[in-house]
Every structure is written in C-alpha cells, then in structure tokens.
mmCIF file of C-alpha atoms and ligand atoms in Angstrom:
data_model
loop_
_atom_site.group_PDB
_atom_site.id
_atom_site.type_symbol
_atom_site.label_atom_id
_atom_site.label_comp_id
_atom_site.label_asym_id
_atom_site.label_seq_id
_atom_site.Cartn_x
_atom_site.Cartn_y
_atom_site.Cartn_z
ATOM 1 C CA MET A 1 0.000 0.000 0.000
ATOM 2 C CA GLY A 2 1.525 3.273 -1.144
ATOM 3 C CA VAL A 3 0.785 6.453 0.810
ATOM 4 C CA VAL A 4 -0.722 9.448 -0.983
ATOM 5 C CA ASN A 5 -1.078 12.168 1.647
ATOM 6 C CA VAL A 6 -2.968 15.178 0.320
ATOM 7 C CA THR A 7 -2.054 17.308 3.323
ATOM 8 C CA PRO A 8 0.145 20.319 3.962
ATOM 9 C CA ASP A 9 1.465 18.914 7.232
ATOM 10 C CA SER A 10 1.967 15.119 7.375
ATOM 11 C CA PHE A 11 5.110 14.313 9.306
ATOM 12 C CA SER A 12 7.121 12.742 6.535
ATOM 13 C CA ASP A 13 5.889 14.206 3.267
ATOM 14 C CA GLY A 14 3.570 17.061 4.270
ATOM 15 C CA GLY A 15 2.934 19.524 1.454
ATOM 16 C CA ARG A 16 4.785 17.648 -1.237
ATOM 17 C CA TRP A 17 1.712 16.313 -3.038
ATOM 18 C CA PHE A 18 -0.816 18.892 -1.889
ATOM 19 C CA GLU A 19 -2.082 19.889 -5.367
ATOM 20 C CA PRO A 20 -4.433 17.243 -6.831
ATOM 21 C CA GLY A 21 -2.347 16.890 -9.993
ATOM 22 C CA ALA A 22 0.848 16.362 -8.017
ATOM 23 C CA ALA A 23 -0.871 13.858 -5.720
ATOM 24 C CA ILE A 24 -2.233 11.894 -8.688
ATOM 25 C CA ASP A 25 1.181 11.856 -10.384
ATOM 26 C CA HIS A 26 2.740 10.693 -7.147
ATOM 27 C CA GLY A 27 0.176 7.887 -6.839
ATOM 28 C CA LEU A 28 0.860 6.775 -10.402
ATOM 29 C CA ARG A 29 4.567 6.657 -9.618
ATOM 30 C CA LEU A 30 3.883 4.461 -6.589
ATOM 31 C CA LEU A 31 1.823 2.128 -8.776
ATOM 32 C CA ALA A 32 4.689 1.918 -11.251
ATOM 33 C CA ASP A 33 6.956 1.099 -8.312
ATOM 34 C CA GLY A 34 4.778 -1.917 -7.510
ATOM 35 C CA ALA A 35 2.022 -0.725 -5.169
ATOM 36 C CA ASP A 36 -1.124 -2.878 -5.160
ATOM 37 C CA LEU A 37 -3.136 -0.232 -3.327
ATOM 38 C CA LEU A 38 -2.975 3.545 -2.900
ATOM 39 C CA ASP A 39 -4.038 5.040 0.422
ATOM 40 C CA VAL A 40 -5.387 8.572 -0.047
ATOM 41 C CA GLY A 41 -5.656 10.756 3.051
ATOM 42 C CA GLY A 42 -6.670 14.387 3.539
ATOM 43 C CA GLU A 43 -6.128 14.816 7.262
ATOM 44 C CA SER A 44 -2.759 14.629 8.971
ATOM 45 C CA THR A 45 -2.425 12.374 11.999
ATOM 46 C CA ARG A 46 0.953 13.810 12.916
ATOM 47 C CA PRO A 47 1.336 13.964 16.717
ATOM 48 C CA GLY A 48 -0.048 17.276 17.951
ATOM 49 C CA SER A 49 -1.877 18.168 14.712
ATOM 50 C CA ARG A 50 -5.366 19.714 14.734
ATOM 51 C CA ARG A 51 -8.408 18.428 12.885
ATOM 52 C CA VAL A 52 -9.474 19.867 9.539
ATOM 53 C CA PRO A 53 -13.128 20.595 8.719
ATOM 54 C CA VAL A 54 -14.902 17.814 6.829
ATOM 55 C CA GLU A 55 -15.429 20.025 3.738
ATOM 56 C CA VAL A 56 -11.679 20.604 3.521
ATOM 57 C CA GLU A 57 -10.952 16.901 3.854
ATOM 58 C CA LEU A 58 -13.428 16.130 1.045
ATOM 59 C CA GLU A 59 -12.023 18.872 -1.195
ATOM 60 C CA ARG A 60 -8.558 17.407 -0.773
ATOM 61 C CA VAL A 61 -9.263 13.737 -1.349
ATOM 62 C CA LEU A 62 -12.112 13.495 -3.887
ATOM 63 C CA PRO A 63 -10.290 14.884 -6.952
ATOM 64 C CA VAL A 64 -7.289 12.687 -6.192
ATOM 65 C CA ILE A 65 -9.477 9.582 -5.820
ATOM 66 C CA ASP A 66 -11.162 10.447 -9.133
ATOM 67 C CA GLY A 67 -7.812 10.698 -10.908
ATOM 68 C CA LEU A 68 -6.394 7.495 -9.443
ATOM 69 C CA VAL A 69 -9.557 5.435 -9.955
ATOM 70 C CA ALA A 70 -9.703 6.646 -13.560
ATOM 71 C CA ALA A 71 -6.144 5.367 -13.962
ATOM 72 C CA GLY A 72 -7.253 1.936 -12.730
ATOM 73 C CA ALA A 73 -5.784 2.088 -9.216
ATOM 74 C CA ALA A 74 -7.284 0.268 -6.233
ATOM 75 C CA VAL A 75 -7.734 3.118 -3.747
ATOM 76 C CA SER A 76 -8.239 3.121 -0.009
ATOM 77 C CA ILE A 77 -9.505 6.193 1.801
ATOM 78 C CA ASP A 78 -7.606 7.090 4.961
ATOM 79 C CA THR A 79 -10.238 8.799 7.078
ATOM 80 C CA THR A 80 -11.870 8.671 10.490
ATOM 81 C CA ARG A 81 -15.113 10.218 9.196
ATOM 82 C CA ALA A 82 -18.048 8.109 7.983
ATOM 83 C CA VAL A 83 -19.212 10.768 5.559
ATOM 84 C CA VAL A 84 -15.770 10.981 3.932
ATOM 85 C CA ALA A 85 -15.613 7.191 3.710
ATOM 86 C CA GLU A 86 -19.016 7.106 2.065
ATOM 87 C CA ARG A 87 -18.241 9.827 -0.493
ATOM 88 C CA ALA A 88 -14.878 8.230 -1.292
ATOM 89 C CA VAL A 89 -16.463 4.817 -1.882
ATOM 90 C CA GLU A 90 -19.093 6.443 -4.129
ATOM 91 C CA ARG A 91 -16.168 7.740 -6.191
ATOM 92 C CA GLY A 92 -14.571 4.302 -6.450
ATOM 93 C CA ALA A 93 -12.465 3.724 -3.320
ATOM 94 C CA VAL A 94 -12.531 0.024 -2.363
ATOM 95 C CA ILE A 95 -11.120 0.093 1.174
ATOM 96 C CA VAL A 96 -11.863 2.299 4.179
ATOM 97 C CA ASN A 97 -8.740 2.788 6.290
ATOM 98 C CA ASP A 98 -9.771 4.225 9.656
ATOM 99 C CA VAL A 99 -6.917 5.006 12.054
ATOM 100 C CA SER A 100 -9.466 5.359 14.858
ATOM 101 C CA GLY A 101 -11.048 1.933 14.320
ATOM 102 C CA GLY A 102 -14.433 3.641 14.496
ATOM 103 C CA LEU A 103 -13.836 5.433 17.790
ATOM 104 C CA ALA A 104 -13.739 8.888 16.206
ATOM 105 C CA ASP A 105 -17.140 8.634 14.527
ATOM 106 C CA ASP A 106 -20.095 6.657 15.891
ATOM 107 C CA ALA A 107 -21.522 6.305 12.391
ATOM 108 C CA MET A 108 -18.454 4.634 10.889
ATOM 109 C CA HIS A 109 -19.190 0.960 11.559
ATOM 110 C CA ALA A 110 -22.793 1.121 10.367
ATOM 111 C CA THR A 111 -21.607 2.984 7.265
ATOM 112 C CA VAL A 112 -19.020 0.297 6.507
ATOM 113 C CA ALA A 113 -21.683 -2.399 7.006
ATOM 114 C CA ARG A 114 -23.832 -0.654 4.405
ATOM 115 C CA LEU A 115 -20.956 0.003 1.985
ATOM 116 C CA GLY A 116 -19.686 -3.572 2.233
ATOM 117 C CA THR A 117 -16.050 -2.578 1.623
ATOM 118 C CA VAL A 118 -12.924 -3.873 3.300
ATOM 119 C CA TYR A 119 -12.314 -1.900 6.512
ATOM 120 C CA VAL A 120 -8.978 -1.389 8.264
ATOM 121 C CA ALA A 121 -9.499 -0.969 12.010
ATOM 122 C CA MET A 122 -6.377 0.496 13.549
ATOM 123 C CA HIS A 123 -5.598 0.550 17.266
ATOM 124 C CA TRP A 124 -6.167 4.120 18.473
ATOM 125 C CA ARG A 125 -6.831 5.886 21.731
ATOM 126 C CA GLY A 126 -7.391 9.509 20.779
ATOM 127 C CA HIS A 127 -6.821 12.228 18.238
ATOM 128 C CA ALA A 128 -3.352 13.484 17.371
ATOM 129 C CA ASP A 129 -3.501 16.455 19.732
ATOM 130 C CA VAL A 130 -3.893 14.204 22.795
ATOM 131 C CA MET A 131 -2.610 10.767 21.812
ATOM 132 C CA ASP A 132 0.788 11.164 23.448
ATOM 133 C CA THR A 133 -0.970 11.520 26.818
ATOM 134 C CA LEU A 134 -2.877 8.221 26.372
ATOM 135 C CA ALA A 135 0.054 5.858 26.094
ATOM 136 C CA THR A 136 -0.235 3.864 29.320
ATOM 137 C CA TYR A 137 -0.158 0.089 28.950
ATOM 138 C CA ASP A 138 0.197 -2.909 31.259
ATOM 139 C CA ASP A 139 1.452 -5.038 28.403
ATOM 140 C CA VAL A 140 1.270 -3.165 25.133
ATOM 141 C CA VAL A 141 0.703 -6.240 22.948
ATOM 142 C CA THR A 142 -2.013 -7.748 25.140
ATOM 143 C CA ASP A 143 -3.703 -4.373 25.587
ATOM 144 C CA VAL A 144 -3.676 -3.590 21.854
ATOM 145 C CA ARG A 145 -5.042 -7.035 20.980
ATOM 146 C CA ARG A 146 -7.795 -6.698 23.571
ATOM 147 C CA GLU A 147 -8.783 -3.230 22.362
ATOM 148 C CA LEU A 148 -8.784 -4.419 18.733
ATOM 149 C CA ALA A 149 -11.032 -7.325 19.746
ATOM 150 C CA GLN A 150 -13.430 -4.733 21.165
ATOM 151 C CA ARG A 151 -13.396 -2.975 17.784
ATOM 152 C CA VAL A 152 -14.221 -6.285 16.107
ATOM 153 C CA ALA A 153 -17.147 -6.783 18.496
ATOM 154 C CA SER A 154 -18.447 -3.325 17.627
ATOM 155 C CA LEU A 155 -18.063 -4.023 13.905
ATOM 156 C CA ARG A 156 -19.961 -7.305 14.180
ATOM 157 C CA ALA A 157 -22.712 -5.631 16.188
ATOM 158 C CA ALA A 158 -23.087 -3.058 13.402
ATOM 159 C CA GLY A 159 -23.443 -5.801 10.796
ATOM 160 C CA VAL A 160 -19.935 -5.752 9.313
ATOM 161 C CA ARG A 161 -18.871 -9.212 8.116
ATOM 162 C CA ASP A 162 -15.565 -10.663 9.368
ATOM 163 C CA GLU A 163 -14.361 -10.975 5.739
ATOM 164 C CA GLN A 164 -14.395 -7.170 5.521
ATOM 165 C CA VAL A 165 -12.095 -6.629 8.505
ATOM 166 C CA VAL A 166 -8.351 -5.936 8.591
ATOM 167 C CA LEU A 167 -6.595 -5.128 11.889
ATOM 168 C CA ASP A 168 -3.651 -2.797 12.452
ATOM 169 C CA PRO A 169 -1.626 -2.364 15.681
ATOM 170 C CA GLY A 170 -1.337 1.403 15.050
ATOM 171 C CA LEU A 171 2.409 1.875 15.340
ATOM 172 C CA GLY A 172 3.244 5.338 16.672
ATOM 173 C CA PHE A 173 -0.362 6.141 17.658
ATOM 174 C CA ALA A 174 -0.412 6.607 21.441
ATOM 175 C CA LYS A 175 2.766 4.532 21.382
ATOM 176 C CA PRO A 176 5.971 6.326 22.125
ATOM 177 C CA GLY A 177 9.247 4.854 20.850
ATOM 178 C CA GLU A 178 9.840 1.704 22.820
ATOM 179 C CA ASP A 179 6.200 0.565 22.814
ATOM 180 C CA ASN A 180 6.402 -0.130 19.085
ATOM 181 C CA TRP A 181 9.040 -2.843 19.242
ATOM 182 C CA PRO A 182 7.056 -5.412 21.268
ATOM 183 C CA LEU A 183 4.189 -4.948 18.807
ATOM 184 C CA LEU A 184 6.542 -5.885 15.980
ATOM 185 C CA ALA A 185 8.383 -8.582 17.922
ATOM 186 C CA ARG A 186 5.062 -10.228 18.752
ATOM 187 C CA LEU A 187 3.242 -9.408 15.503
ATOM 188 C CA GLY A 188 2.624 -13.135 15.089
ATOM 189 C CA GLU A 189 0.189 -12.987 18.029
ATOM 190 C CA LEU A 190 -1.940 -10.435 16.210
ATOM 191 C CA VAL A 191 -1.720 -12.433 12.978
ATOM 192 C CA ALA A 192 -2.834 -15.520 14.932
ATOM 193 C CA ASP A 193 -5.997 -13.701 16.023
ATOM 194 C CA GLY A 194 -7.184 -14.564 12.534
ATOM 195 C CA PHE A 195 -7.763 -11.302 10.684
ATOM 196 C CA PRO A 196 -5.510 -9.934 7.939
ATOM 197 C CA VAL A 197 -2.981 -7.530 9.507
ATOM 198 C CA LEU A 198 -1.774 -4.209 8.142
ATOM 199 C CA VAL A 199 1.488 -2.679 9.407
ATOM 200 C CA GLY A 200 2.222 1.044 9.110
ATOM 201 C CA ALA A 201 5.797 1.601 10.251
ATOM 202 C CA SER A 202 6.893 3.761 7.353
ATOM 203 C CA ARG A 203 9.253 6.592 8.339
ATOM 204 C CA LYS A 204 7.875 6.695 11.871
ATOM 205 C CA ARG A 205 9.652 8.277 14.811
ATOM 206 C CA PHE A 206 10.647 5.012 16.462
ATOM 207 C CA LEU A 207 12.696 4.159 13.371
ATOM 208 C CA GLY A 208 14.341 7.593 13.474
ATOM 209 C CA HIS A 209 15.334 6.962 17.088
ATOM 210 C CA LEU A 210 16.611 3.475 16.322
ATOM 211 C CA LEU A 211 18.912 4.873 13.645
ATOM 212 C CA ALA A 212 20.167 7.853 15.684
ATOM 213 C CA GLY A 213 23.885 8.513 15.615
ATOM 214 C CA PRO A 214 26.134 9.085 18.641
ATOM 215 C CA ASP A 215 24.576 12.530 19.220
ATOM 216 C CA GLY A 216 21.241 10.803 19.881
ATOM 217 C CA GLU A 217 19.425 12.881 17.244
ATOM 218 C CA PRO A 218 16.815 10.806 15.381
ATOM 219 C CA VAL A 219 17.500 10.595 11.653
ATOM 220 C CA PRO A 220 14.957 12.625 9.620
ATOM 221 C CA PRO A 221 11.905 10.907 8.035
ATOM 222 C CA HIS A 222 13.308 10.711 4.497
ATOM 223 C CA GLU A 223 16.306 8.748 5.826
ATOM 224 C CA ARG A 224 14.099 6.044 7.323
ATOM 225 C CA ASP A 225 13.154 4.243 4.099
ATOM 226 C CA ARG A 226 15.766 1.482 4.282
ATOM 227 C CA ALA A 227 14.664 0.663 7.822
ATOM 228 C CA THR A 228 11.055 0.742 6.620
ATOM 229 C CA THR A 229 11.948 -1.796 3.934
ATOM 230 C CA ALA A 230 13.467 -4.043 6.593
ATOM 231 C CA VAL A 231 10.256 -3.823 8.628
ATOM 232 C CA SER A 232 8.270 -4.720 5.495
ATOM 233 C CA ALA A 233 10.321 -7.854 4.933
ATOM 234 C CA LEU A 234 10.083 -8.952 8.543
ATOM 235 C CA ALA A 235 6.374 -8.138 8.884
ATOM 236 C CA ALA A 236 5.560 -10.037 5.692
ATOM 237 C CA SER A 237 7.672 -12.962 6.830
ATOM 238 C CA VAL A 238 5.458 -13.433 9.891
ATOM 239 C CA GLY A 239 2.278 -13.162 7.878
ATOM 240 C CA ALA A 240 1.291 -9.484 7.646
ATOM 241 C CA TRP A 241 -1.244 -8.974 4.851
ATOM 242 C CA CYS A 242 -0.191 -5.456 3.908
ATOM 243 C CA VAL A 243 2.477 -2.858 4.613
ATOM 244 C CA ARG A 244 1.647 0.839 4.258
ATOM 245 C CA VAL A 245 4.708 2.709 2.986
ATOM 246 C CA HIS A 246 5.815 5.997 1.459
ATOM 247 C CA GLU A 247 8.596 4.511 -0.682
ATOM 248 C CA VAL A 248 7.148 1.526 -2.491
ATOM 249 C CA ALA A 249 9.894 0.005 -4.628
ATOM 250 C CA GLY A 250 11.984 -1.343 -1.750
ATOM 251 C CA SER A 251 9.004 -2.734 0.136
ATOM 252 C CA ALA A 252 7.529 -4.315 -3.019
ATOM 253 C CA ASP A 253 10.778 -6.257 -3.399
ATOM 254 C CA ALA A 254 10.891 -7.011 0.321
ATOM 255 C CA VAL A 255 7.417 -8.553 0.448
ATOM 256 C CA ARG A 256 8.206 -10.710 -2.580
ATOM 257 C CA VAL A 257 11.350 -11.951 -0.883
ATOM 258 C CA ALA A 258 9.296 -12.707 2.224
ATOM 259 C CA ALA A 259 6.669 -14.583 0.194
ATOM 260 C CA ALA A 260 9.340 -16.738 -1.465
ATOM 261 C CA TRP A 261 11.030 -17.272 1.893
ATOM 262 C CA ARG A 262 7.795 -18.364 3.570
ATOM 263 C CA GLY A 263 6.747 -20.550 0.668
ATOM 264 C CA GLY A 264 10.167 -22.030 -0.003
ATOM 265 C CA ARG A 265 9.712 -21.166 -3.680
ATOM 266 C CA SER A 266 9.439 -18.121 -5.907
ATOM 267 C CA GLU A 267 6.223 -17.133 -7.638
ATOM 268 C CA PRO A 268 6.461 -15.540 -11.084
ATOM 269 C CA ASN A 269 5.928 -11.804 -11.151
ATOM 270 C CA ARG A 270 2.388 -10.934 -12.236
ATOM 271 C CA ALA A 271 3.937 -8.396 -14.600
ATOM 272 C CA GLY A 272 5.563 -11.113 -16.645
ATOM 273 C CA GLY A 273 7.740 -13.706 -14.962
ATOM 274 C CA THR A 274 10.889 -13.670 -12.909
ATOM 275 C CA PRO A 275 13.834 -12.017 -14.686
HETATM 276 N N1 PMM B 301 -0.223 5.717 9.876
HETATM 277 C C1 PMM B 301 -0.452 6.960 9.415
HETATM 278 C C2 PMM B 301 -1.614 7.248 8.669
HETATM 279 N N2 PMM B 301 -2.505 6.284 8.381
HETATM 280 N N3 PMM B 301 -3.184 4.036 8.548
HETATM 281 C C3 PMM B 301 -2.992 2.799 9.014
HETATM 282 N N4 PMM B 301 -3.901 1.830 8.755
HETATM 283 N N5 PMM B 301 -1.895 2.479 9.759
HETATM 284 C C4 PMM B 301 -0.944 3.402 10.072
HETATM 285 O O1 PMM B 301 0.024 3.050 10.774
HETATM 286 C C5 PMM B 301 -1.123 4.737 9.607
HETATM 287 C C6 PMM B 301 -2.269 5.006 8.829
HETATM 288 C C7 PMM B 301 0.518 8.050 9.734
HETATM 289 O O2 PMM B 301 1.514 8.135 8.763
HETATM 290 P P1 PMM B 301 1.560 9.283 7.633
HETATM 291 O O3 PMM B 301 1.310 10.596 8.309
HETATM 292 O O4 PMM B 301 2.879 9.214 7.020
HETATM 293 O O5 PMM B 301 0.494 8.984 6.614
#
C-alpha cells in the first residue's frame, strides 16, 4: 500500500503532493513502483496536529481519488469520518482505512456495514492532539489485541462481516518509541488472532530513534526508508497482509522476498515472470 497524503502537514511528506495533480502523479509513480493499493488521506495524523473541517478533507481527497480510480488504481480512503468514507467509496475507493477503528465517529461501523467494503481498524486511543498523553499500557501487545477485539465486536454488532475486517496495531499512535518494538516482535500474536494484519511503520519516529547517531538525534523521516523496507520484509515474513509505505519500490521487493522465503519457492511476477 503506497501512501498518498494530500495534506500540507503530514510528518514525513507534508505539502509535497498537496495539489491534486501532483498527488495523482505521485500515486501513479507508486503504482509503477509496484504498489497494489494507494491510500489517499486528507487529514494529517501527525502527533499534535489539529483536525481539519470535513469540507476541507473532502475537497482534498475526492479529486485525487477520481484521478487514481480513472487510472485503474485500487484506492483506499484514509479517514476517520463516515461521511468521507461514504463519499470516497461512491467515487470508487474500495477500502476504508480508519486510524481510529471507528472510535472517532459513531456512524463509521454502520456505514461500513452498508458500503460492504474492506475496513482497516487500527488501534487508536485519541486524536493526534492528545494521543501522546494516552500511552499507558500494562502489556502493550495484550492491551492492543484486547482493544482491537473490542473494535471487532463493535463491527460485528453493526453488521460488518468478518471478511471485511483488517486489523492494524497502530504503530506510533499513542505509542511512544519503545512501545512499538514489542508490537513488531510479537506481531505473530496479532496475525494468529485470525484477521488480515496491516502494518504502518513507514518513516515513523521510532525508526528515526533506532537509527540515531552518537549525538542521539533521530534521523529525519526521508532517511528512514531502508529501515522501513526491513520492517516490510520482517512483517511479511510473519504473515502481515499489507504494509503501508511511502517509498514503495523497496518494500515491493521485500514482500516478494518474504513470500518466497515463507513458501520455499518463488512465484512468477504478475507483470511477466521472474527475470
Ligand atoms: N499511519 C499513518 C496514517 N494512516 N493508517 C494505518 N492503517 N496504519 C498506520 O500506521 C497509519 C495510517 C501516519 O503516517 P503518515 O502521516 O505518514 O500517513
């Protein structure tokens, strides 16, 4: 899944693809790099960021969805708002990616039941302006799995079918640095819960801290792509269904390596066979 942020302020690529034409071109480049899905978002979830009005979110994402769907892309809409999800699906989006797992909008689960699309429920505890204050866990992996199970119960109660549901541990969301590593180390436990799992580690702060030099300064987001690729390979090797990344080419290779590694054999490239 390639990231197409149509925002002026996302932490790693804010402002770079803010014009619809630039965002569409960027999405097409990610497809050429091997993305199977493009995740279009119009609201930054950067720690500390403020919400944008719904009209602004719609104005940002709809023209970009139109352009990418017209080009044949499978698009997911990255939103916490039911109305944005609904309008995006009307325009051809096939997945609703909700970083709040439905907690930000009471109407979301019923909307997804009606739309019938795949729905990514991410682990979340609060909006970006407060999430850093909500990061208290007994055991982060157990707590995240339990809270995701509660999201699944809410989805079922709203009439969403299990086949629609993808779960995501929500790396970096109400999870400061060190809390992210147990979630990756024990990703197999989440996979074993039985739903497809999406992992969004791309360029996140905990990777910047991991790669810090002797001065302790985290490396900047655009220098975190090699580490992101490593996460993609490792996540895929324990059974993740999808990795959400800004730089696609490396991760596309990584997940193919992981698939061959897991299967003990290589599969021909859909684009025309192994070279
Ligand atoms: N992370 C971001 C945005 N959307 N969606 C899912 N499902 N999982 C994530 O981890 C996730 C997400 C934040 O990253 P960005 O600001 O670079 O898009």
